[in-house]
Coordinates of C-alpha atoms and ligand atoms in Angstrom, one line a residue:
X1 CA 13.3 -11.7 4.0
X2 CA 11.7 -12.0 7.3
X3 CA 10.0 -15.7 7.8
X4 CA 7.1 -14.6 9.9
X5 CA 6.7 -11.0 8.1
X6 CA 3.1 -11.3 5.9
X7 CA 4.8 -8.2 3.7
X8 CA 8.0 -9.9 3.2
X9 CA 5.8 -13.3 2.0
X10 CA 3.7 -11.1 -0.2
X11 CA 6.9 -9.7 -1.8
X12 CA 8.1 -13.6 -1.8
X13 CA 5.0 -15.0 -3.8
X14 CA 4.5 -17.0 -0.3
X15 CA 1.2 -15.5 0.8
X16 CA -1.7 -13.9 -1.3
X17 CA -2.1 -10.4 -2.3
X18 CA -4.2 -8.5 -4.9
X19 CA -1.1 -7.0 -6.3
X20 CA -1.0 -3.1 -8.3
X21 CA 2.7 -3.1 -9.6
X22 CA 6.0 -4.2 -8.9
X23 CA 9.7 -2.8 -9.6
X24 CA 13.2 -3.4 -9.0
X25 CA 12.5 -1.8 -5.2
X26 CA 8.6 -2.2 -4.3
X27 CA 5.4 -4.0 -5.0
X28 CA 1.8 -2.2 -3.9
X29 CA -1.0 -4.2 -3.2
X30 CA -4.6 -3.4 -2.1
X31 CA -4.7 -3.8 1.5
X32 CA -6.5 -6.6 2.7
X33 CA -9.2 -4.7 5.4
X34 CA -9.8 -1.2 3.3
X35 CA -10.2 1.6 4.8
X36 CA -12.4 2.9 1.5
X37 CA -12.7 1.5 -2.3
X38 CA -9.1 1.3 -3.5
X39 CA -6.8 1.4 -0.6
X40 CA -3.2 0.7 -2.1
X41 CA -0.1 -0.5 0.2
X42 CA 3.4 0.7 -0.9
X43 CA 5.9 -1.7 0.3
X44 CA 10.2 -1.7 0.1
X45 CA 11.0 -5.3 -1.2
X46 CA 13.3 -5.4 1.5
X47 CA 12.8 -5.3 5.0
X48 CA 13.1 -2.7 7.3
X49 CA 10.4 -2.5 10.0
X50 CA 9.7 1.5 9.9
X51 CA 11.4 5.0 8.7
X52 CA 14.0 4.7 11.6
X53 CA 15.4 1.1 9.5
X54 CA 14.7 1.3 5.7
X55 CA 17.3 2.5 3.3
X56 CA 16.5 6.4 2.0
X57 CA 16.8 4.7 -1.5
X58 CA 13.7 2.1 -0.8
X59 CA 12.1 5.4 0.7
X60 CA 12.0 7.3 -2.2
X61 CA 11.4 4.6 -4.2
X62 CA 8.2 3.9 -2.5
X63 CA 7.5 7.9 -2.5
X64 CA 8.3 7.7 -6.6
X65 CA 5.6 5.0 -7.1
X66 CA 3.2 6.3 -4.6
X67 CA 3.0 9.1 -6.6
X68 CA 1.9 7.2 -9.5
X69 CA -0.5 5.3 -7.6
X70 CA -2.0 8.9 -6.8
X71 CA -2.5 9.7 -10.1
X72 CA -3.6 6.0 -11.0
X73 CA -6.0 6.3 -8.1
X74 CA -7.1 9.9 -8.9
X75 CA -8.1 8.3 -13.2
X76 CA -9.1 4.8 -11.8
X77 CA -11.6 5.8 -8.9
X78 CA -12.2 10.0 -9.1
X79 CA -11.7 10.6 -5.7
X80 CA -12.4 13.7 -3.7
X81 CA -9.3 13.1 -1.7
X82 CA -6.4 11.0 -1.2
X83 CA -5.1 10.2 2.1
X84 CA -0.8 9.3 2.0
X85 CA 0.2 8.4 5.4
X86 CA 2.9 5.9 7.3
X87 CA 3.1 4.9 10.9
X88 CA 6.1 4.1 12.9
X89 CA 6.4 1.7 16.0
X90 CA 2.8 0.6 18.0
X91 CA 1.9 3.5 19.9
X92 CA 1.8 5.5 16.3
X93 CA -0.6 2.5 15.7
X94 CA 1.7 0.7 13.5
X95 CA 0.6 -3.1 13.5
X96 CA 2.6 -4.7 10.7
X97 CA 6.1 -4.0 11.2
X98 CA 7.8 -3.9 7.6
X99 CA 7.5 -0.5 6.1
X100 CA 5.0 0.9 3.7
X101 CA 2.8 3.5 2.9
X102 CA -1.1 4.1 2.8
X103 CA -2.5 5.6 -0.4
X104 CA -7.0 5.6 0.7
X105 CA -9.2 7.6 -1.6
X106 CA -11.4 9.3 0.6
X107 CA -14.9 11.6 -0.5
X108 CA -15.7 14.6 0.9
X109 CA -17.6 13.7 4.4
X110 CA -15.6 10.0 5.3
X111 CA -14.9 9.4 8.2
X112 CA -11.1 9.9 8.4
X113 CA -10.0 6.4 10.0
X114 CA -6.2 4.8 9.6
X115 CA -7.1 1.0 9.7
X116 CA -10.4 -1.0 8.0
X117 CA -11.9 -3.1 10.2
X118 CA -13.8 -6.0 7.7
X119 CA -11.8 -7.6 5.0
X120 CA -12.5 -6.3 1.7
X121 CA -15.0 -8.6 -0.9
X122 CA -12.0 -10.8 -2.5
X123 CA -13.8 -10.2 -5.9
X124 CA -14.0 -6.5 -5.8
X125 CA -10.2 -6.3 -4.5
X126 CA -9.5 -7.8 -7.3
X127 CA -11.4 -6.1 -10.0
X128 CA -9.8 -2.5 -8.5
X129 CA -6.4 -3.8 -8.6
X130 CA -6.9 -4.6 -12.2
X131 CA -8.4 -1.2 -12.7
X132 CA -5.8 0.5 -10.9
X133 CA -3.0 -1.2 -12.6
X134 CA -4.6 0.0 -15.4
X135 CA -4.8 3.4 -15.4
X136 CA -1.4 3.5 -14.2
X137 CA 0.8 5.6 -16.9
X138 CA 4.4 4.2 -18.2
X139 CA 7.1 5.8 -16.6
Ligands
5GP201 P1 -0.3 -0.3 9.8 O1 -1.3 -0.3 10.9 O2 0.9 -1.1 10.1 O3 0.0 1.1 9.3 O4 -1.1 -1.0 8.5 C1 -1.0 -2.3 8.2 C2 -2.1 -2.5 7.1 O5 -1.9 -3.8 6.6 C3 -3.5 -2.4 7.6 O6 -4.2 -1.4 6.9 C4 -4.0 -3.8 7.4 O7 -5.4 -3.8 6.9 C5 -3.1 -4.3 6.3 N1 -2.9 -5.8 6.3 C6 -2.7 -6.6 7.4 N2 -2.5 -7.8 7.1 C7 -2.6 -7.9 5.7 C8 -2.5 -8.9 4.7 O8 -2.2 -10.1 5.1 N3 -2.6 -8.6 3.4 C9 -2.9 -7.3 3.0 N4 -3.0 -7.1 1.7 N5 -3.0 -6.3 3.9 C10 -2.8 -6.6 5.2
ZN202 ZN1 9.1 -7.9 6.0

């Protein structure tokens, strides 16, 4: 736990998050300034700030569950597309430095874009995490 990481507080209960799912390892959450309808975050519980510092077992535990998400995103939201992509260290354009992984429905014709730039309606974040969560299948 990292005092003044917002990921690690999320993970902690200490800040707010429309949370997906959680497991021993990870927790997804919709991210806060969505790039498109349903834009999932896949975090490790524990910290490591990018793919050179987390443990290979927190990364394929994030790459087990993102999976799901996919599929819960494909029977939740029926997009075209869905975009899967991490960034490592500020000039990849990181800007939160605690690992995770971008799972953004995209339609044909979107704009491809890596970061939102208005916070999402708090009501409609809400109502797709519960319909995510939902169409999520037991593993
Ligand atoms: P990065 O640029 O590091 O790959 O992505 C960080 C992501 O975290 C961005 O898409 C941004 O919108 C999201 N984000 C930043 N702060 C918060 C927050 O407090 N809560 C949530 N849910 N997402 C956040
Ligand atoms: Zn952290």
């Amino acid at each position: 736990m990292v005092a003044d990481c917002i990921f690690c507080r999320i993970v902690a209960g200490d800040a707010p998050a429309h949370r997906v799912h959680e497991d021993e390892r990870t927790l997804t959450f919709m991210d806060l300034f969505p790039v498109g309808e349903g834009h999932l975050l896949v975090v490790p519980k524990k910290h490591g700030e990018n793919l050179f510092e987390v443990e290979v077992e927190d990364l394929l535990a994030v790459m087990e569950v993102s999976k799901r998400m996919a599929h819960a995103l494909r029977r939740a939201l029926a997009p075209d597309g869905i975009g899967v992509h991490q960034l490592n260290g500020a000039a990849a354009g990181q800007t939160v430095f605690h690992y995770h992984m971008h799972l953004i429905p995209r339609n044909q014709g979107d704009p491809i874009a890596l970061h939102g730039r208005t916070e999402g309606d708090p009501a409609r974040l809400a109502e797709l995490a519960v319909l995510i969560s939902r169409a999520l299948e037991p593993c």
